[in-house]
JSON list of C-alpha atoms in Angstrom, two decimals:
[
{"chain": "U", "resi": 622, "resn": "ALA", "atom": "CA", "xyz": [122.34, 204.79, 134.23]},
{"chain": "U", "resi": 623, "resn": "ASP", "atom": "CA", "xyz": [121.95, 202.66, 131.51]},
{"chain": "U", "resi": 624, "resn": "PHE", "atom": "CA", "xyz": [119.52, 200.60, 133.42]},
{"chain": "U", "resi": 625, "resn": "GLN", "atom": "CA", "xyz": [117.36, 203.78, 133.86]},
{"chain": "U", "resi": 626, "resn": "ASN", "atom": "CA", "xyz": [117.76, 204.94, 130.47]},
{"chain": "U", "resi": 627, "resn": "THR", "atom": "CA", "xyz": [116.31, 201.52, 129.07]},
{"chain": "U", "resi": 628, "resn": "PHE", "atom": "CA", "xyz": [113.68, 201.49, 131.56]},
{"chain": "U", "resi": 629, "resn": "HIS", "atom": "CA", "xyz": [112.53, 204.69, 130.79]},
{"chain": "U", "resi": 630, "resn": "SER", "atom": "CA", "xyz": [112.21, 203.98, 127.24]},
{"chain": "U", "resi": 631, "resn": "ILE", "atom": "CA", "xyz": [110.17, 201.12, 127.72]},
{"chain": "U", "resi": 632, "resn": "CYS", "atom": "CA", "xyz": [108.11, 202.41, 130.76]},
{"chain": "U", "resi": 633, "resn": "PRO", "atom": "CA", "xyz": [107.95, 206.27, 130.24]},
{"chain": "U", "resi": 634, "resn": "GLY", "atom": "CA", "xyz": [106.81, 207.89, 133.46]},
{"chain": "U", "resi": 635, "resn": "PHE", "atom": "CA", "xyz": [107.81, 205.23, 135.80]},
{"chain": "U", "resi": 636, "resn": "GLU", "atom": "CA", "xyz": [110.36, 205.49, 138.30]},
{"chain": "U", "resi": 637, "resn": "VAL", "atom": "CA", "xyz": [112.80, 203.18, 139.75]},
{"chain": "U", "resi": 638, "resn": "LEU", "atom": "CA", "xyz": [113.34, 203.67, 143.52]},
{"chain": "U", "resi": 639, "resn": "ARG", "atom": "CA", "xyz": [116.54, 202.40, 145.03]},
{"chain": "U", "resi": 640, "resn": "PHE", "atom": "CA", "xyz": [117.01, 203.23, 148.87]},
{"chain": "U", "resi": 641, "resn": "SER", "atom": "CA", "xyz": [120.66, 202.45, 149.53]},
{"chain": "U", "resi": 642, "resn": "HIS", "atom": "CA", "xyz": [120.20, 202.22, 153.27]},
{"chain": "U", "resi": 643, "resn": "CYS", "atom": "CA", "xyz": [117.70, 199.31, 152.93]},
{"chain": "U", "resi": 644, "resn": "THR", "atom": "CA", "xyz": [119.63, 195.72, 152.85]},
{"chain": "U", "resi": 645, "resn": "ASN", "atom": "CA", "xyz": [118.33, 192.35, 151.89]},
{"chain": "U", "resi": 646, "resn": "GLU", "atom": "CA", "xyz": [117.71, 191.34, 155.65]},
{"chain": "U", "resi": 647, "resn": "TYR", "atom": "CA", "xyz": [114.24, 189.77, 155.32]},
{"chain": "U", "resi": 648, "resn": "TYR", "atom": "CA", "xyz": [112.82, 190.23, 159.11]},
{"chain": "U", "resi": 649, "resn": "GLY", "atom": "CA", "xyz": [113.09, 193.52, 161.18]},
{"chain": "U", "resi": 650, "resn": "SER", "atom": "CA", "xyz": [113.57, 197.16, 159.72]},
{"chain": "U", "resi": 651, "resn": "LYS", "atom": "CA", "xyz": [116.26, 197.01, 157.08]},
{"chain": "U", "resi": 652, "resn": "GLY", "atom": "CA", "xyz": [114.77, 194.69, 154.23]},
{"chain": "U", "resi": 653, "resn": "PRO", "atom": "CA", "xyz": [111.25, 194.84, 152.77]},
{"chain": "U", "resi": 654, "resn": "CYS", "atom": "CA", "xyz": [109.84, 196.87, 155.71]},
{"chain": "U", "resi": 655, "resn": "CYS", "atom": "CA", "xyz": [112.71, 199.34, 154.79]},
{"chain": "U", "resi": 656, "resn": "ARG", "atom": "CA", "xyz": [111.47, 199.55, 151.03]},
{"chain": "U", "resi": 657, "resn": "ASN", "atom": "CA", "xyz": [107.82, 199.75, 151.59]},
{"chain": "U", "resi": 658, "resn": "GLN", "atom": "CA", "xyz": [108.16, 202.73, 154.24]},
{"chain": "U", "resi": 659, "resn": "GLU", "atom": "CA", "xyz": [110.76, 204.45, 152.11]},
{"chain": "U", "resi": 660, "resn": "SER", "atom": "CA", "xyz": [108.43, 204.03, 148.87]},
{"chain": "U", "resi": 661, "resn": "MET", "atom": "CA", "xyz": [105.42, 205.37, 150.94]},
{"chain": "U", "resi": 662, "resn": "ARG", "atom": "CA", "xyz": [107.99, 208.47, 152.21]},
{"chain": "U", "resi": 663, "resn": "TRP", "atom": "CA", "xyz": [108.88, 209.02, 148.64]},
{"chain": "U", "resi": 664, "resn": "VAL", "atom": "CA", "xyz": [105.04, 208.75, 147.25]},
{"chain": "U", "resi": 665, "resn": "LEU", "atom": "CA", "xyz": [104.19, 211.54, 150.35]},
{"chain": "U", "resi": 666, "resn": "LYS", "atom": "CA", "xyz": [106.81, 213.86, 149.28]},
{"chain": "U", "resi": 667, "resn": "LYS", "atom": "CA", "xyz": [106.67, 213.79, 145.40]},
{"chain": "U", "resi": 668, "resn": "HIS", "atom": "CA", "xyz": [103.24, 213.06, 144.31]},
{"chain": "U", "resi": 669, "resn": "MET", "atom": "CA", "xyz": [100.81, 213.74, 147.15]},
{"chain": "U", "resi": 670, "resn": "ASP", "atom": "CA", "xyz": [99.21, 216.79, 144.93]},
{"chain": "U", "resi": 671, "resn": "HIS", "atom": "CA", "xyz": [97.72, 214.31, 142.35]},
{"chain": "U", "resi": 672, "resn": "LEU", "atom": "CA", "xyz": [97.90, 211.00, 144.52]},
{"chain": "U", "resi": 673, "resn": "LYS", "atom": "CA", "xyz": [94.33, 209.09, 144.48]},
{"chain": "U", "resi": 674, "resn": "TRP", "atom": "CA", "xyz": [95.53, 205.58, 145.32]},
{"chain": "U", "resi": 675, "resn": "TYR", "atom": "CA", "xyz": [98.89, 204.11, 146.66]},
{"chain": "U", "resi": 676, "resn": "ALA", "atom": "CA", "xyz": [99.42, 200.53, 145.58]},
{"chain": "U", "resi": 677, "resn": "PHE", "atom": "CA", "xyz": [102.09, 198.15, 147.46]},
{"chain": "U", "resi": 678, "resn": "MET", "atom": "CA", "xyz": [102.68, 194.50, 146.51]},
{"chain": "U", "resi": 679, "resn": "ASP", "atom": "CA", "xyz": [105.61, 192.00, 146.31]},
{"chain": "U", "resi": 680, "resn": "ASP", "atom": "CA", "xyz": [107.16, 191.23, 142.89]},
{"chain": "U", "resi": 681, "resn": "ASP", "atom": "CA", "xyz": [105.59, 187.73, 143.48]},
{"chain": "U", "resi": 682, "resn": "MET", "atom": "CA", "xyz": [102.04, 188.89, 143.22]},
{"chain": "U", "resi": 683, "resn": "TYR", "atom": "CA", "xyz": [99.66, 189.22, 140.45]},
{"chain": "U", "resi": 684, "resn": "ILE", "atom": "CA", "xyz": [96.72, 191.44, 140.06]},
{"chain": "U", "resi": 685, "resn": "ARG", "atom": "CA", "xyz": [94.22, 192.13, 137.16]},
{"chain": "U", "resi": 686, "resn": "PRO", "atom": "CA", "xyz": [94.98, 195.98, 137.16]},
{"chain": "U", "resi": 687, "resn": "LEU", "atom": "CA", "xyz": [91.71, 196.84, 135.03]},
{"chain": "U", "resi": 688, "resn": "ALA", "atom": "CA", "xyz": [89.74, 195.08, 137.43]},
{"chain": "U", "resi": 689, "resn": "PHE", "atom": "CA", "xyz": [91.31, 196.75, 140.48]},
{"chain": "U", "resi": 690, "resn": "ILE", "atom": "CA", "xyz": [91.07, 200.27, 138.54]},
{"chain": "U", "resi": 691, "resn": "ALA", "atom": "CA", "xyz": [87.23, 199.39, 138.13]},
{"chain": "U", "resi": 692, "resn": "LEU", "atom": "CA", "xyz": [87.03, 198.56, 141.83]},
{"chain": "U", "resi": 693, "resn": "LEU", "atom": "CA", "xyz": [89.00, 201.81, 142.86]},
{"chain": "U", "resi": 694, "resn": "SER", "atom": "CA", "xyz": [86.98, 204.01, 140.52]},
{"chain": "U", "resi": 695, "resn": "LYS", "atom": "CA", "xyz": [83.83, 203.26, 142.52]},
{"chain": "U", "resi": 696, "resn": "LEU", "atom": "CA", "xyz": [85.37, 204.35, 145.94]},
{"chain": "U", "resi": 697, "resn": "ASN", "atom": "CA", "xyz": [86.02, 207.75, 147.17]},
{"chain": "U", "resi": 698, "resn": "HIS", "atom": "CA", "xyz": [89.98, 208.61, 147.61]},
{"chain": "U", "resi": 699, "resn": "ARG", "atom": "CA", "xyz": [89.08, 211.43, 149.59]},
{"chain": "U", "resi": 700, "resn": "LYS", "atom": "CA", "xyz": [87.67, 208.98, 152.25]},
{"chain": "U", "resi": 701, "resn": "ILE", "atom": "CA", "xyz": [89.94, 206.82, 154.33]},
{"chain": "U", "resi": 702, "resn": "ALA", "atom": "CA", "xyz": [89.77, 203.59, 152.48]},
{"chain": "U", "resi": 703, "resn": "VAL", "atom": "CA", "xyz": [92.36, 200.41, 152.36]},
{"chain": "U", "resi": 704, "resn": "CYS", "atom": "CA", "xyz": [91.50, 197.77, 149.82]},
{"chain": "U", "resi": 705, "resn": "ASN", "atom": "CA", "xyz": [93.60, 194.30, 150.39]},
{"chain": "U", "resi": 706, "resn": "ALA", "atom": "CA", "xyz": [93.03, 190.98, 148.96]},
{"chain": "U", "resi": 707, "resn": "PRO", "atom": "CA", "xyz": [93.98, 188.63, 152.12]},
{"chain": "U", "resi": 708, "resn": "SER", "atom": "CA", "xyz": [95.33, 185.41, 150.88]},
{"chain": "U", "resi": 709, "resn": "THR", "atom": "CA", "xyz": [96.49, 181.95, 151.96]},
{"chain": "U", "resi": 710, "resn": "ARG", "atom": "CA", "xyz": [100.13, 182.30, 150.21]},
{"chain": "U", "resi": 711, "resn": "GLY", "atom": "CA", "xyz": [102.56, 180.76, 152.15]},
{"chain": "U", "resi": 712, "resn": "PHE", "atom": "CA", "xyz": [100.03, 178.29, 154.10]},
{"chain": "U", "resi": 713, "resn": "ALA", "atom": "CA", "xyz": [100.93, 175.13, 152.23]},
{"chain": "U", "resi": 714, "resn": "PRO", "atom": "CA", "xyz": [100.54, 171.91, 154.19]},
{"chain": "U", "resi": 715, "resn": "GLY", "atom": "CA", "xyz": [103.38, 171.33, 156.40]},
{"chain": "U", "resi": 716, "resn": "MET", "atom": "CA", "xyz": [104.82, 174.89, 156.47]},
{"chain": "U", "resi": 717, "resn": "TRP", "atom": "CA", "xyz": [103.84, 175.74, 159.80]},
{"chain": "U", "resi": 718, "resn": "LYS", "atom": "CA", "xyz": [103.87, 173.07, 162.44]},
{"chain": "U", "resi": 719, "resn": "TRP", "atom": "CA", "xyz": [101.05, 174.71, 164.40]},
{"chain": "U", "resi": 720, "resn": "LEU", "atom": "CA", "xyz": [98.31, 174.22, 161.20]},
{"chain": "U", "resi": 721, "resn": "GLY", "atom": "CA", "xyz": [99.54, 170.40, 161.03]},
{"chain": "U", "resi": 722, "resn": "ASP", "atom": "CA", "xyz": [99.44, 168.71, 157.73]},
{"chain": "U", "resi": 723, "resn": "LYS", "atom": "CA", "xyz": [96.40, 170.18, 156.33]},
{"chain": "U", "resi": 724, "resn": "GLY", "atom": "CA", "xyz": [97.62, 173.98, 156.15]},
{"chain": "U", "resi": 725, "resn": "CYS", "atom": "CA", "xyz": [94.64, 176.42, 155.87]},
{"chain": "U", "resi": 726, "resn": "ASP", "atom": "CA", "xyz": [91.16, 175.52, 155.53]},
{"chain": "U", "resi": 727, "resn": "SER", "atom": "CA", "xyz": [90.46, 178.95, 154.14]},
{"chain": "U", "resi": 728, "resn": "ALA", "atom": "CA", "xyz": [91.67, 182.20, 153.93]},
{"chain": "U", "resi": 729, "resn": "ASN", "atom": "CA", "xyz": [89.53, 183.39, 157.17]},
{"chain": "U", "resi": 730, "resn": "MET", "atom": "CA", "xyz": [91.50, 180.85, 159.18]},
{"chain": "U", "resi": 731, "resn": "CYS", "atom": "CA", "xyz": [94.94, 182.18, 158.38]},
{"chain": "U", "resi": 732, "resn": "VAL", "atom": "CA", "xyz": [94.12, 186.09, 158.21]},
{"chain": "U", "resi": 733, "resn": "TYR", "atom": "CA", "xyz": [93.45, 186.33, 161.79]},
{"chain": "U", "resi": 734, "resn": "ALA", "atom": "CA", "xyz": [96.83, 184.41, 162.74]},
{"chain": "U", "resi": 735, "resn": "PHE", "atom": "CA", "xyz": [98.84, 186.14, 160.26]},
{"chain": "U", "resi": 736, "resn": "PRO", "atom": "CA", "xyz": [97.64, 189.73, 159.39]},
{"chain": "U", "resi": 737, "resn": "TRP", "atom": "CA", "xyz": [99.31, 189.70, 155.92]},
{"chain": "U", "resi": 738, "resn": "MET", "atom": "CA", "xyz": [98.39, 192.42, 153.75]},
{"chain": "U", "resi": 739, "resn": "GLN", "atom": "CA", "xyz": [99.25, 192.20, 150.03]},
{"chain": "U", "resi": 740, "resn": "PRO", "atom": "CA", "xyz": [98.12, 193.51, 147.60]},
{"chain": "U", "resi": 741, "resn": "ALA", "atom": "CA", "xyz": [97.34, 196.49, 149.35]},
{"chain": "U", "resi": 742, "resn": "PHE", "atom": "CA", "xyz": [95.70, 199.88, 148.06]},
{"chain": "U", "resi": 743, "resn": "PHE", "atom": "CA", "xyz": [95.41, 202.95, 150.18]},
{"chain": "U", "resi": 744, "resn": "SER", "atom": "CA", "xyz": [93.47, 205.94, 149.57]},
{"chain": "U", "resi": 745, "resn": "PHE", "atom": "CA", "xyz": [94.85, 209.49, 149.46]},
{"chain": "U", "resi": 746, "resn": "GLN", "atom": "CA", "xyz": [93.23, 210.21, 152.64]},
{"chain": "U", "resi": 747, "resn": "ALA", "atom": "CA", "xyz": [94.59, 206.92, 154.27]},
{"chain": "U", "resi": 748, "resn": "MET", "atom": "CA", "xyz": [98.07, 207.97, 153.27]},
{"chain": "U", "resi": 749, "resn": "GLN", "atom": "CA", "xyz": [97.79, 211.30, 154.32]},
{"chain": "U", "resi": 750, "resn": "GLN", "atom": "CA", "xyz": [96.64, 209.47, 158.02]},
{"chain": "U", "resi": 751, "resn": "PHE", "atom": "CA", "xyz": [100.03, 207.25, 157.66]},
{"chain": "U", "resi": 752, "resn": "GLN", "atom": "CA", "xyz": [102.34, 210.67, 157.03]},
{"chain": "U", "resi": 753, "resn": "ASN", "atom": "CA", "xyz": [103.32, 211.26, 160.68]},
{"chain": "U", "resi": 754, "resn": "ALA", "atom": "CA", "xyz": [103.76, 207.61, 161.29]},
{"chain": "U", "resi": 755, "resn": "ILE", "atom": "CA", "xyz": [106.02, 207.20, 158.35]},
{"chain": "U", "resi": 756, "resn": "GLU", "atom": "CA", "xyz": [107.93, 210.48, 159.04]},
{"chain": "U", "resi": 757, "resn": "ILE", "atom": "CA", "xyz": [109.12, 209.10, 162.26]},
{"chain": "U", "resi": 758, "resn": "ASN", "atom": "CA", "xyz": [109.77, 205.50, 160.58]},
{"chain": "U", "resi": 759, "resn": "GLY", "atom": "CA", "xyz": [106.92, 203.91, 162.19]},
{"chain": "U", "resi": 760, "resn": "LEU", "atom": "CA", "xyz": [106.71, 200.86, 160.00]},
{"chain": "U", "resi": 761, "resn": "THR", "atom": "CA", "xyz": [110.46, 200.08, 160.44]},
{"chain": "U", "resi": 762, "resn": "LYS", "atom": "CA", "xyz": [109.99, 200.35, 164.13]},
{"chain": "U", "resi": 763, "resn": "GLU", "atom": "CA", "xyz": [106.89, 197.90, 164.42]},
{"chain": "U", "resi": 764, "resn": "CYS", "atom": "CA", "xyz": [108.76, 195.43, 162.22]},
{"chain": "U", "resi": 765, "resn": "ASP", "atom": "CA", "xyz": [111.58, 195.54, 164.58]},
{"chain": "U", "resi": 766, "resn": "ALA", "atom": "CA", "xyz": [109.39, 195.53, 167.64]},
{"chain": "U", "resi": 767, "resn": "PHE", "atom": "CA", "xyz": [107.32, 192.40, 166.42]},
{"chain": "U", "resi": 768, "resn": "HIS", "atom": "CA", "xyz": [110.15, 190.99, 164.56]},
{"chain": "U", "resi": 769, "resn": "VAL", "atom": "CA", "xyz": [108.00, 190.50, 161.47]},
{"chain": "U", "resi": 770, "resn": "THR", "atom": "CA", "xyz": [108.61, 191.67, 157.77]},
{"chain": "U", "resi": 771, "resn": "HIS", "atom": "CA", "xyz": [106.60, 193.60, 155.58]},
{"chain": "U", "resi": 772, "resn": "ASP", "atom": "CA", "xyz": [103.54, 191.46, 155.23]},
{"chain": "U", "resi": 773, "resn": "VAL", "atom": "CA", "xyz": [102.59, 191.33, 158.68]},
{"chain": "U", "resi": 774, "resn": "GLY", "atom": "CA", "xyz": [104.12, 194.96, 159.44]},
{"chain": "U", "resi": 775, "resn": "LEU", "atom": "CA", "xyz": [101.87, 196.33, 156.89]},
{"chain": "U", "resi": 776, "resn": "GLY", "atom": "CA", "xyz": [98.62, 194.41, 158.07]},
{"chain": "U", "resi": 777, "resn": "ILE", "atom": "CA", "xyz": [99.52, 195.67, 161.59]},
{"chain": "U", "resi": 778, "resn": "PHE", "atom": "CA", "xyz": [100.36, 199.30, 160.58]},
{"chain": "U", "resi": 779, "resn": "ASN", "atom": "CA", "xyz": [97.27, 199.57, 159.17]}
]
């Protein structure tokens, strides 16, 4: 309760979401995939009446909010739209044996090998299309089936 009060005094209008059934397990359905799915479920239930865009990103990602707002304001949120910025995050030399000592030469080289999707912005219409899949735990089932985490799971899900 103290954290909630302090947070709301600093950031009025923002919600802190905690999902007690999600764990710190990294791969599969229990960790980040669970938190990603549950945040989407929460948004779909609580905010669909005024939602234009849903953003998802990890705590180690940085965006320039005004630049993204300017970009998104030019797009129609009533059409299915997904904006993301594939990156070479995690592709340092030597990190993946099959890439060898050089790592990725470019973002394109690794985007096809790893469909990581962060940050990701989904339009109102795209979120409506996801609704049935989220209701039946589609993202967490996918993360279990492919034994991936949210980065890849969200890319495949999309």
